[in-house]
GROMACS .gro file of C-alpha atoms in nm:
model
  451
    1UNK     CA    1   1.380   2.312  -1.717
    2UNK     CA    2   1.564   2.164  -1.419
    3UNK     CA    3   1.243   2.153  -1.215
    4UNK     CA    4   1.064   1.978  -1.502
    5UNK     CA    5   1.336   1.712  -1.532
    6UNK     CA    6   1.332   1.652  -1.157
    7UNK     CA    7   0.954   1.620  -1.166
    8UNK     CA    8   0.975   1.372  -1.456
    9UNK     CA    9   1.228   1.169  -1.257
   10UNK     CA   10   0.973   1.138  -0.973
   11UNK     CA   11   0.710   1.037  -1.230
   12UNK     CA   12   0.929   0.753  -1.359
   13UNK     CA   13   1.007   0.637  -1.004
   14UNK     CA   14   0.641   0.585  -0.918
   15UNK     CA   15   0.491   0.505  -1.260
   16UNK     CA   16   0.525   0.126  -1.239
   17UNK     CA   17   0.354   0.124  -0.898
   18UNK     CA   18   0.084   0.356  -1.029
   19UNK     CA   19  -0.012   0.143  -1.330
   20UNK     CA   20   0.047  -0.204  -1.184
   21UNK     CA   21  -0.241  -0.177  -0.936
   22UNK     CA   22  -0.515  -0.106  -1.194
   23UNK     CA   23  -0.363  -0.365  -1.431
   24UNK     CA   24  -0.360  -0.635  -1.164
   25UNK     CA   25  -0.704  -0.559  -1.022
   26UNK     CA   26  -0.863  -0.499  -1.364
   27UNK     CA   27  -0.732  -0.827  -1.506
   28UNK     CA   28  -0.832  -1.019  -1.193
   29UNK     CA   29  -1.196  -0.902  -1.200
   30UNK     CA   30  -1.236  -0.946  -1.575
   31UNK     CA   31  -1.246  -0.593  -1.719
   32UNK     CA   32  -1.246  -0.550  -2.098
   33UNK     CA   33  -0.943  -0.388  -2.268
   34UNK     CA   34  -1.140  -0.063  -2.311
   35UNK     CA   35  -1.239  -0.059  -1.944
   36UNK     CA   36  -0.882  -0.141  -1.843
   37UNK     CA   37  -0.750   0.151  -2.050
   38UNK     CA   38  -0.991   0.387  -1.873
   39UNK     CA   39  -0.901   0.242  -1.534
   40UNK     CA   40  -0.527   0.302  -1.591
   41UNK     CA   41  -0.598   0.656  -1.720
   42UNK     CA   42  -0.814   0.759  -1.428
   43UNK     CA   43  -0.576   0.602  -1.177
   44UNK     CA   44  -0.281   0.802  -1.315
   45UNK     CA   45  -0.490   1.121  -1.312
   46UNK     CA   46  -0.607   1.058  -0.955
   47UNK     CA   47  -0.247   1.002  -0.840
   48UNK     CA   48  -0.183   1.360  -0.948
   49UNK     CA   49  -0.494   1.498  -0.777
   50UNK     CA   50  -0.422   1.304  -0.456
   51UNK     CA   51  -0.064   1.436  -0.457
   52UNK     CA   52  -0.185   1.796  -0.492
   53UNK     CA   53  -0.427   1.744  -0.202
   54UNK     CA   54  -0.142   1.619   0.016
   55UNK     CA   55   0.122   1.883  -0.068
   56UNK     CA   56  -0.134   2.162  -0.010
   57UNK     CA   57  -0.108   2.381   0.296
   58UNK     CA   58  -0.442   2.497   0.434
   59UNK     CA   59  -0.626   2.460   0.760
   60UNK     CA   60  -0.837   2.164   0.648
   61UNK     CA   61  -0.619   1.907   0.471
   62UNK     CA   62  -0.269   1.841   0.337
   63UNK     CA   63   0.054   1.755   0.520
   64UNK     CA   64   0.230   2.029   0.319
   65UNK     CA   65   0.541   1.818   0.251
   66UNK     CA   66   0.691   1.707  -0.086
   67UNK     CA   67   0.518   1.368  -0.095
   68UNK     CA   68   0.388   1.171  -0.395
   69UNK     CA   69   0.071   0.965  -0.357
   70UNK     CA   70  -0.011   0.651  -0.550
   71UNK     CA   71  -0.246   0.357  -0.525
   72UNK     CA   72  -0.166   0.141  -0.224
   73UNK     CA   73  -0.060  -0.219  -0.288
   74UNK     CA   74  -0.206  -0.308   0.050
   75UNK     CA   75  -0.551  -0.274  -0.107
   76UNK     CA   76  -0.488  -0.500  -0.410
   77UNK     CA   77  -0.580  -0.833  -0.251
   78UNK     CA   78  -0.888  -0.698  -0.071
   79UNK     CA   79  -1.013  -0.522  -0.387
   80UNK     CA   80  -0.976  -0.838  -0.596
   81UNK     CA   81  -1.165  -1.032  -0.330
   82UNK     CA   82  -1.443  -0.774  -0.311
   83UNK     CA   83  -1.467  -0.746  -0.690
   84UNK     CA   84  -1.498  -1.122  -0.741
   85UNK     CA   85  -1.742  -1.167  -0.452
   86UNK     CA   86  -1.962  -0.856  -0.472
   87UNK     CA   87  -1.881  -0.698  -0.811
   88UNK     CA   88  -1.683  -0.393  -0.916
   89UNK     CA   89  -1.950  -0.155  -0.785
   90UNK     CA   90  -1.885  -0.280  -0.430
   91UNK     CA   91  -1.515  -0.193  -0.465
   92UNK     CA   92  -1.598   0.172  -0.526
   93UNK     CA   93  -1.862   0.181  -0.256
   94UNK     CA   94  -1.608   0.047  -0.008
   95UNK     CA   95  -1.339   0.291  -0.125
   96UNK     CA   96  -1.575   0.589  -0.086
   97UNK     CA   97  -1.710   0.477   0.252
   98UNK     CA   98  -1.364   0.403   0.393
   99UNK     CA   99  -1.243   0.744   0.272
  100UNK     CA  100  -1.532   0.916   0.450
  101UNK     CA  101  -1.460   0.720   0.769
  102UNK     CA  102  -1.089   0.808   0.757
  103UNK     CA  103  -1.173   1.174   0.692
  104UNK     CA  104  -1.388   1.195   1.004
  105UNK     CA  105  -1.171   0.986   1.238
  106UNK     CA  106  -0.852   1.171   1.140
  107UNK     CA  107  -0.871   1.380   1.457
  108UNK     CA  108  -0.893   1.070   1.674
  109UNK     CA  109  -0.663   0.840   1.479
  110UNK     CA  110  -0.369   0.934   1.698
  111UNK     CA  111  -0.552   0.759   1.981
  112UNK     CA  112  -0.634   0.456   1.764
  113UNK     CA  113  -0.273   0.411   1.654
  114UNK     CA  114  -0.197   0.225   1.977
  115UNK     CA  115  -0.412  -0.061   1.844
  116UNK     CA  116  -0.187  -0.076   1.535
  117UNK     CA  117   0.170  -0.119   1.664
  118UNK     CA  118   0.433  -0.275   1.433
  119UNK     CA  119   0.340  -0.628   1.543
  120UNK     CA  120  -0.015  -0.571   1.408
  121UNK     CA  121   0.064  -0.369   1.096
  122UNK     CA  122   0.355  -0.597   1.009
  123UNK     CA  123   0.130  -0.903   1.040
  124UNK     CA  124  -0.140  -0.743   0.822
  125UNK     CA  125   0.108  -0.640   0.551
  126UNK     CA  126   0.266  -0.987   0.554
  127UNK     CA  127  -0.074  -1.160   0.527
  128UNK     CA  128  -0.176  -0.937   0.236
  129UNK     CA  129   0.154  -0.998   0.055
  130UNK     CA  130   0.136  -1.376   0.101
  131UNK     CA  131  -0.224  -1.396  -0.021
  132UNK     CA  132  -0.127  -1.201  -0.336
  133UNK     CA  133   0.145  -1.446  -0.442
  134UNK     CA  134  -0.102  -1.694  -0.604
  135UNK     CA  135  -0.228  -1.407  -0.824
  136UNK     CA  136   0.129  -1.349  -0.943
  137UNK     CA  137   0.193  -1.719  -1.009
  138UNK     CA  138  -0.127  -1.752  -1.212
  139UNK     CA  139  -0.019  -1.459  -1.426
  140UNK     CA  140   0.326  -1.611  -1.475
  141UNK     CA  141   0.154  -1.905  -1.639
  142UNK     CA  142  -0.039  -1.674  -1.873
  143UNK     CA  143  -0.344  -1.596  -1.661
  144UNK     CA  144  -0.588  -1.828  -1.487
  145UNK     CA  145  -0.793  -2.022  -1.742
  146UNK     CA  146  -0.569  -1.927  -2.037
  147UNK     CA  147  -0.552  -2.181  -2.320
  148UNK     CA  148  -0.171  -2.166  -2.317
  149UNK     CA  149  -0.136  -2.166  -1.940
  150UNK     CA  150   0.209  -2.288  -1.838
  151UNK     CA  151   0.347  -2.287  -2.192
  152UNK     CA  152   0.722  -2.258  -2.242
  153UNK     CA  153   0.670  -1.913  -2.392
  154UNK     CA  154   0.486  -1.787  -2.083
  155UNK     CA  155   0.730  -1.949  -1.843
  156UNK     CA  156   1.026  -1.810  -2.034
  157UNK     CA  157   0.880  -1.457  -2.046
  158UNK     CA  158   0.780  -1.450  -1.680
  159UNK     CA  159   1.108  -1.583  -1.542
  160UNK     CA  160   1.305  -1.376  -1.793
  161UNK     CA  161   1.127  -1.062  -1.673
  162UNK     CA  162   1.187  -1.154  -1.309
  163UNK     CA  163   1.555  -1.227  -1.377
  164UNK     CA  164   1.594  -0.896  -1.561
  165UNK     CA  165   1.441  -0.709  -1.264
  166UNK     CA  166   1.665  -0.891  -1.017
  167UNK     CA  167   1.980  -0.818  -1.221
  168UNK     CA  168   1.884  -0.452  -1.265
  169UNK     CA  169   1.825  -0.423  -0.893
  170UNK     CA  170   2.152  -0.596  -0.810
  171UNK     CA  171   2.390  -0.425  -1.052
  172UNK     CA  172   2.244  -0.074  -1.080
  173UNK     CA  173   2.231   0.199  -0.820
  174UNK     CA  174   2.032   0.509  -0.740
  175UNK     CA  175   1.758   0.609  -0.981
  176UNK     CA  176   1.798   0.308  -1.216
  177UNK     CA  177   1.757   0.075  -0.920
  178UNK     CA  178   1.440   0.257  -0.814
  179UNK     CA  179   1.278   0.197  -1.157
  180UNK     CA  180   1.390  -0.166  -1.196
  181UNK     CA  181   1.028  -0.289  -1.203
  182UNK     CA  182   0.933  -0.041  -1.476
  183UNK     CA  183   1.238  -0.137  -1.685
  184UNK     CA  184   1.152  -0.504  -1.635
  185UNK     CA  185   0.798  -0.450  -1.767
  186UNK     CA  186   0.933  -0.263  -2.070
  187UNK     CA  187   1.203  -0.522  -2.137
  188UNK     CA  188   0.964  -0.816  -2.102
  189UNK     CA  189   0.709  -0.653  -2.333
  190UNK     CA  190   0.975  -0.581  -2.598
  191UNK     CA  191   1.077  -0.947  -2.585
  192UNK     CA  192   0.711  -1.047  -2.623
  193UNK     CA  193   0.682  -0.819  -2.930
  194UNK     CA  194   0.965  -1.013  -3.099
  195UNK     CA  195   0.783  -1.336  -3.013
  196UNK     CA  196   0.471  -1.198  -3.184
  197UNK     CA  197   0.236  -1.230  -2.887
  198UNK     CA  198   0.163  -0.862  -2.815
  199UNK     CA  199  -0.170  -0.726  -2.937
  200UNK     CA  200  -0.154  -0.353  -3.024
  201UNK     CA  201  -0.521  -0.325  -3.126
  202UNK     CA  202  -0.616  -0.168  -2.792
  203UNK     CA  203  -0.363   0.112  -2.848
  204UNK     CA  204  -0.487   0.168  -3.203
  205UNK     CA  205  -0.850   0.181  -3.089
  206UNK     CA  206  -0.788   0.416  -2.797
  207UNK     CA  207  -0.863   0.784  -2.853
  208UNK     CA  208  -0.594   1.047  -2.819
  209UNK     CA  209  -0.786   1.253  -2.562
  210UNK     CA  210  -1.088   1.177  -2.346
  211UNK     CA  211  -1.290   1.332  -2.065
  212UNK     CA  212  -1.309   1.157  -1.729
  213UNK     CA  213  -1.656   1.090  -1.598
  214UNK     CA  214  -1.781   1.001  -1.250
  215UNK     CA  215  -1.912   0.645  -1.214
  216UNK     CA  216  -1.791   0.555  -1.565
  217UNK     CA  217  -1.724   0.188  -1.481
  218UNK     CA  218  -1.986   0.135  -1.211
  219UNK     CA  219  -2.220   0.313  -0.974
  220UNK     CA  220  -2.100   0.240  -0.619
  221UNK     CA  221  -2.292  -0.003  -0.402
  222UNK     CA  222  -2.235  -0.032  -0.030
  223UNK     CA  223  -2.195  -0.358   0.163
  224UNK     CA  224  -2.086  -0.399   0.525
  225UNK     CA  225  -1.801  -0.648   0.482
  226UNK     CA  226  -1.628  -0.470   0.189
  227UNK     CA  227  -1.651  -0.139   0.380
  228UNK     CA  228  -1.503  -0.302   0.692
  229UNK     CA  229  -1.220  -0.457   0.487
  230UNK     CA  230  -1.129  -0.134   0.309
  231UNK     CA  231  -1.148   0.069   0.632
  232UNK     CA  232  -0.905  -0.172   0.797
  233UNK     CA  233  -0.675  -0.147   0.494
  234UNK     CA  234  -0.699   0.233   0.508
  235UNK     CA  235  -0.601   0.235   0.877
  236UNK     CA  236  -0.298   0.017   0.810
  237UNK     CA  237  -0.208   0.250   0.522
  238UNK     CA  238  -0.232   0.551   0.755
  239UNK     CA  239   0.008   0.389   1.000
  240UNK     CA  240   0.256   0.335   0.713
  241UNK     CA  241   0.203   0.693   0.593
  242UNK     CA  242   0.275   0.825   0.941
  243UNK     CA  243   0.625   0.681   0.916
  244UNK     CA  244   0.671   0.850   0.577
  245UNK     CA  245   0.548   1.182   0.719
  246UNK     CA  246   0.805   1.173   0.999
  247UNK     CA  247   1.080   1.067   0.756
  248UNK     CA  248   0.995   1.361   0.529
  249UNK     CA  249   0.978   1.594   0.826
  250UNK     CA  250   1.330   1.489   0.917
  251UNK     CA  251   1.453   1.536   0.558
  252UNK     CA  252   1.288   1.879   0.524
  253UNK     CA  253   1.370   1.993   0.880
  254UNK     CA  254   1.003   2.044   0.965
  255UNK     CA  255   0.837   1.944   1.288
  256UNK     CA  256   0.542   1.707   1.240
  257UNK     CA  257   0.285   1.788   1.506
  258UNK     CA  258  -0.063   1.647   1.571
  259UNK     CA  259  -0.229   1.912   1.354
  260UNK     CA  260  -0.016   1.826   1.050
  261UNK     CA  261  -0.075   1.454   1.096
  262UNK     CA  262  -0.449   1.515   1.116
  263UNK     CA  263  -0.447   1.713   0.790
  264UNK     CA  264  -0.233   1.446   0.624
  265UNK     CA  265  -0.479   1.172   0.724
  266UNK     CA  266  -0.768   1.387   0.608
  267UNK     CA  267  -0.607   1.438   0.266
  268UNK     CA  268  -0.573   1.062   0.219
  269UNK     CA  269  -0.938   1.010   0.316
  270UNK     CA  270  -1.048   1.283   0.075
  271UNK     CA  271  -0.835   1.132  -0.204
  272UNK     CA  272  -1.006   0.795  -0.155
  273UNK     CA  273  -1.352   0.954  -0.172
  274UNK     CA  274  -1.271   1.135  -0.498
  275UNK     CA  275  -1.100   0.822  -0.630
  276UNK     CA  276  -1.410   0.613  -0.562
  277UNK     CA  277  -1.638   0.864  -0.731
  278UNK     CA  278  -1.426   0.856  -1.048
  279UNK     CA  279  -1.383   0.476  -1.026
  280UNK     CA  280  -1.019   0.482  -0.915
  281UNK     CA  281  -0.865   0.347  -0.595
  282UNK     CA  282  -0.748   0.447  -0.243
  283UNK     CA  283  -0.416   0.633  -0.226
  284UNK     CA  284  -0.119   0.643   0.005
  285UNK     CA  285   0.229   0.794   0.025
  286UNK     CA  286   0.491   0.635  -0.204
  287UNK     CA  287   0.811   0.568  -0.013
  288UNK     CA  288   1.015   0.518  -0.334
  289UNK     CA  289   0.983   0.890  -0.402
  290UNK     CA  290   1.110   0.966  -0.052
  291UNK     CA  291   1.415   0.752  -0.134
  292UNK     CA  292   1.462   0.942  -0.460
  293UNK     CA  293   1.440   1.270  -0.268
  294UNK     CA  294   1.716   1.155  -0.034
  295UNK     CA  295   1.923   1.047  -0.334
  296UNK     CA  296   1.886   1.376  -0.525
  297UNK     CA  297   1.891   1.606  -0.222
  298UNK     CA  298   1.609   1.811  -0.380
  299UNK     CA  299   1.318   1.852  -0.138
  300UNK     CA  300   1.103   2.113  -0.310
  301UNK     CA  301   0.723   2.098  -0.319
  302UNK     CA  302   0.741   2.272  -0.657
  303UNK     CA  303   0.912   1.964  -0.807
  304UNK     CA  304   0.636   1.738  -0.671
  305UNK     CA  305   0.372   1.978  -0.803
  306UNK     CA  306   0.526   1.941  -1.152
  307UNK     CA  307   0.506   1.562  -1.110
  308UNK     CA  308   0.138   1.592  -1.011
  309UNK     CA  309   0.060   1.809  -1.315
  310UNK     CA  310   0.232   1.554  -1.542
  311UNK     CA  311   0.025   1.273  -1.391
  312UNK     CA  312  -0.299   1.466  -1.439
  313UNK     CA  313  -0.206   1.545  -1.800
  314UNK     CA  314  -0.130   1.178  -1.876
  315UNK     CA  315  -0.468   1.084  -1.729
  316UNK     CA  316  -0.640   1.261  -2.021
  317UNK     CA  317  -0.440   1.063  -2.282
  318UNK     CA  318  -0.593   0.715  -2.328
  319UNK     CA  319  -0.333   0.608  -2.585
  320UNK     CA  320  -0.061   0.644  -2.321
  321UNK     CA  321  -0.269   0.442  -2.074
  322UNK     CA  322  -0.340   0.180  -2.342
  323UNK     CA  323   0.034   0.116  -2.376
  324UNK     CA  324   0.027  -0.022  -2.022
  325UNK     CA  325  -0.252  -0.266  -2.113
  326UNK     CA  326  -0.047  -0.443  -2.383
  327UNK     CA  327   0.189  -0.594  -2.125
  328UNK     CA  328   0.138  -0.973  -2.151
  329UNK     CA  329   0.011  -1.155  -1.843
  330UNK     CA  330   0.332  -1.359  -1.820
  331UNK     CA  331   0.548  -1.043  -1.812
  332UNK     CA  332   0.313  -0.887  -1.557
  333UNK     CA  333   0.334  -1.204  -1.347
  334UNK     CA  334   0.714  -1.191  -1.336
  335UNK     CA  335   0.705  -0.832  -1.215
  336UNK     CA  336   0.425  -0.913  -0.968
  337UNK     CA  337   0.637  -1.180  -0.798
  338UNK     CA  338   0.899  -0.915  -0.724
  339UNK     CA  339   0.641  -0.652  -0.620
  340UNK     CA  340   0.433  -0.880  -0.398
  341UNK     CA  341   0.745  -1.043  -0.260
  342UNK     CA  342   0.859  -0.695  -0.157
  343UNK     CA  343   0.526  -0.648   0.024
  344UNK     CA  344   0.597  -0.967   0.220
  345UNK     CA  345   0.956  -0.853   0.280
  346UNK     CA  346   0.830  -0.518   0.409
  347UNK     CA  347   0.601  -0.699   0.651
  348UNK     CA  348   0.887  -0.919   0.771
  349UNK     CA  349   1.108  -0.612   0.811
  350UNK     CA  350   0.841  -0.452   1.031
  351UNK     CA  351   0.807  -0.772   1.235
  352UNK     CA  352   1.176  -0.859   1.286
  353UNK     CA  353   1.251  -0.611   1.568
  354UNK     CA  354   0.926  -0.679   1.757
  355UNK     CA  355   0.971  -1.057   1.742
  356UNK     CA  356   1.328  -1.037   1.874
  357UNK     CA  357   1.207  -0.802   2.146
  358UNK     CA  358   0.936  -1.030   2.284
  359UNK     CA  359   0.838  -1.396   2.254
  360UNK     CA  360   0.477  -1.286   2.309
  361UNK     CA  361   0.496  -1.091   1.984
  362UNK     CA  362   0.617  -1.407   1.808
  363UNK     CA  363   0.298  -1.582   1.920
  364UNK     CA  364   0.084  -1.293   1.789
  365UNK     CA  365   0.256  -1.313   1.450
  366UNK     CA  366   0.236  -1.694   1.437
  367UNK     CA  367  -0.136  -1.711   1.508
  368UNK     CA  368  -0.245  -1.413   1.295
  369UNK     CA  369  -0.046  -1.513   0.984
  370UNK     CA  370  -0.135  -1.881   1.032
  371UNK     CA  371  -0.507  -1.808   1.053
  372UNK     CA  372  -0.500  -1.545   0.778
  373UNK     CA  373  -0.319  -1.771   0.532
  374UNK     CA  374  -0.514  -2.081   0.638
  375UNK     CA  375  -0.855  -1.925   0.578
  376UNK     CA  376  -0.737  -1.787   0.243
  377UNK     CA  377  -0.629  -2.136   0.133
  378UNK     CA  378  -0.932  -2.317   0.283
  379UNK     CA  379  -1.217  -2.064   0.265
  380UNK     CA  380  -1.483  -2.329   0.346
  381UNK     CA  381  -1.357  -2.376   0.703
  382UNK     CA  382  -1.639  -2.163   0.848
  383UNK     CA  383  -1.902  -2.243   0.583
  384UNK     CA  384  -2.142  -2.395   0.841
  385UNK     CA  385  -2.145  -2.088   1.065
  386UNK     CA  386  -2.433  -1.836   1.042
  387UNK     CA  387  -2.406  -1.581   0.761
  388UNK     CA  388  -2.377  -1.297   1.012
  389UNK     CA  389  -2.064  -1.459   1.159
  390UNK     CA  390  -1.917  -1.546   0.818
  391UNK     CA  391  -1.897  -1.174   0.745
  392UNK     CA  392  -1.593  -1.172   0.974
  393UNK     CA  393  -1.460  -1.524   0.915
  394UNK     CA  394  -1.488  -1.569   0.538
  395UNK     CA  395  -1.187  -1.354   0.452
  396UNK     CA  396  -0.833  -1.446   0.554
  397UNK     CA  397  -0.706  -1.088   0.552
  398UNK     CA  398  -0.987  -0.968   0.781
  399UNK     CA  399  -0.969  -1.266   1.018
  400UNK     CA  400  -0.590  -1.257   1.033
  401UNK     CA  401  -0.593  -0.883   1.101
  402UNK     CA  402  -0.858  -0.912   1.372
  403UNK     CA  403  -0.656  -1.195   1.527
  404UNK     CA  404  -0.346  -0.974   1.538
  405UNK     CA  405  -0.539  -0.684   1.696
  406UNK     CA  406  -0.709  -0.912   1.953
  407UNK     CA  407  -0.389  -1.092   2.054
  408UNK     CA  408  -0.197  -0.766   2.076
  409UNK     CA  409  -0.457  -0.639   2.324
  410UNK     CA  410  -0.424  -0.959   2.530
  411UNK     CA  411  -0.044  -0.978   2.527
  412UNK     CA  412   0.061  -0.613   2.522
  413UNK     CA  413  -0.227  -0.401   2.655
  414UNK     CA  414  -0.404  -0.605   2.925
  415UNK     CA  415  -0.205  -0.600   3.252
  416UNK     CA  416  -0.034  -0.934   3.311
  417UNK     CA  417   0.064  -1.079   3.649
  418UNK     CA  418   0.367  -1.242   3.488
  419UNK     CA  419   0.491  -0.912   3.348
  420UNK     CA  420   0.426  -0.729   3.674
  421UNK     CA  421   0.626  -0.995   3.861
  422UNK     CA  422   0.916  -0.958   3.617
  423UNK     CA  423   0.902  -0.580   3.647
  424UNK     CA  424   0.905  -0.593   4.028
  425UNK     CA  425   1.195  -0.839   4.024
  426UNK     CA  426   1.385  -0.608   3.791
  427UNK     CA  427   1.317  -0.307   4.016
  428UNK     CA  428   1.426  -0.499   4.326
  429UNK     CA  429   1.746  -0.606   4.154
  430UNK     CA  430   1.817  -0.249   4.047
  431UNK     CA  431   1.761  -0.116   4.399
  432UNK     CA  432   1.990  -0.386   4.542
  433UNK     CA  433   2.271  -0.298   4.300
  434UNK     CA  434   2.224   0.071   4.377
  435UNK     CA  435   2.256   0.016   4.752
  436UNK     CA  436   2.570  -0.198   4.712
  437UNK     CA  437   2.756   0.020   4.463
  438UNK     CA  438   2.681   0.362   4.605
  439UNK     CA  439   2.542   0.692   4.472
  440UNK     CA  440   2.724   0.677   4.137
  441UNK     CA  441   2.518   0.375   4.033
  442UNK     CA  442   2.198   0.582   4.050
  443UNK     CA  443   2.309   0.760   3.736
  444UNK     CA  444   2.374   0.428   3.561
  445UNK     CA  445   2.037   0.292   3.673
  446UNK     CA  446   1.853   0.603   3.556
  447UNK     CA  447   2.030   0.589   3.222
  448UNK     CA  448   1.937   0.224   3.177
  449UNK     CA  449   1.572   0.289   3.259
  450UNK     CA  450   1.555   0.576   3.011
  451UNK     CA  451   1.691   0.348   2.738
   0.00000   0.00000   0.00000
């Protein structure tokens, strides 16, 4: 009984994140209520399967730590872009292809990580978060193109939901704080029920049990740019997951070696492939569950397995999934502002230490975010370039990310005469101090260099 309750607690902690992604993407690309119900169902089910893949311990895949996987918010903006530009089938083609690529480069990703230091990953996460904010604002008004867009009812619901989330986050602690978004969605929807603007017909029409089918929503199609975008997103996600792996290793007193990292990466790639086949999304480690683990002090894989089984069970119950689809756009928009704002905040948090460390890093961040946001706002900037070039320049997330990678190579990886001069001057100064102050200063100098 105790294990079941602990597993249910982990389910509640990640549930809002699990259902928000399919709700946001599905609404943005114009899915019907029936399709949206299926999308939420299959996403919840795949969260459970992906979690089981990751907590497994075998010689092929699985980090073997008590980690919960859910759909990555990093992929929301790119998936909306791909869906609106190429269609929903291209989303699943890109998810499958990126999963295959991650699966096969898992052995070499340790070498590729050097191209994704915090200054790059932080810039990418910040760009993605910023480009998602307009989606949230449109939903706050009632949804783009809605007849009552910007009505007092929608504005009141959206800001009321956001205020409720903020107050919950501010004045609660521990587990309640970790599910503030979920409570905000529930509270906002209850308020909307009293206002008479919630439609329950989708819940009434949904069946009690269904079978999941591969390619139910669309048969995957494969296009170069969507695959490139999702592969880049997957790599950024792997870098974030690596931090979670080491944090969990520290919590569970387990050493994380290259072999475990490789199997962890492989599990995420495999989860994306299966997710694409069943028309779900790419998956990554959920850090909120790591925080809950630290809070409870329970670090058992059995508890996480119970959570995974619960998720899989819920995935076969469309009526439960349909409950998530009745959330009004305005309520969803209020929660999205908090969620997407946290994505931006996470990016800023990653960037803060690297910017203070080096002015060169500040230039990398300035240019990559500036270009990424600029192209997203003015997509016609490169409209006169050849189509083959526009594959790389037509998307702000891709162009901003490539800018960050390129500038990081120039500033931090290519040898610089200026840096070599500074290093030699520092070494000369150290040697001079050592000669003046005697043998004891060698220990000080060595200590300083090691730091």
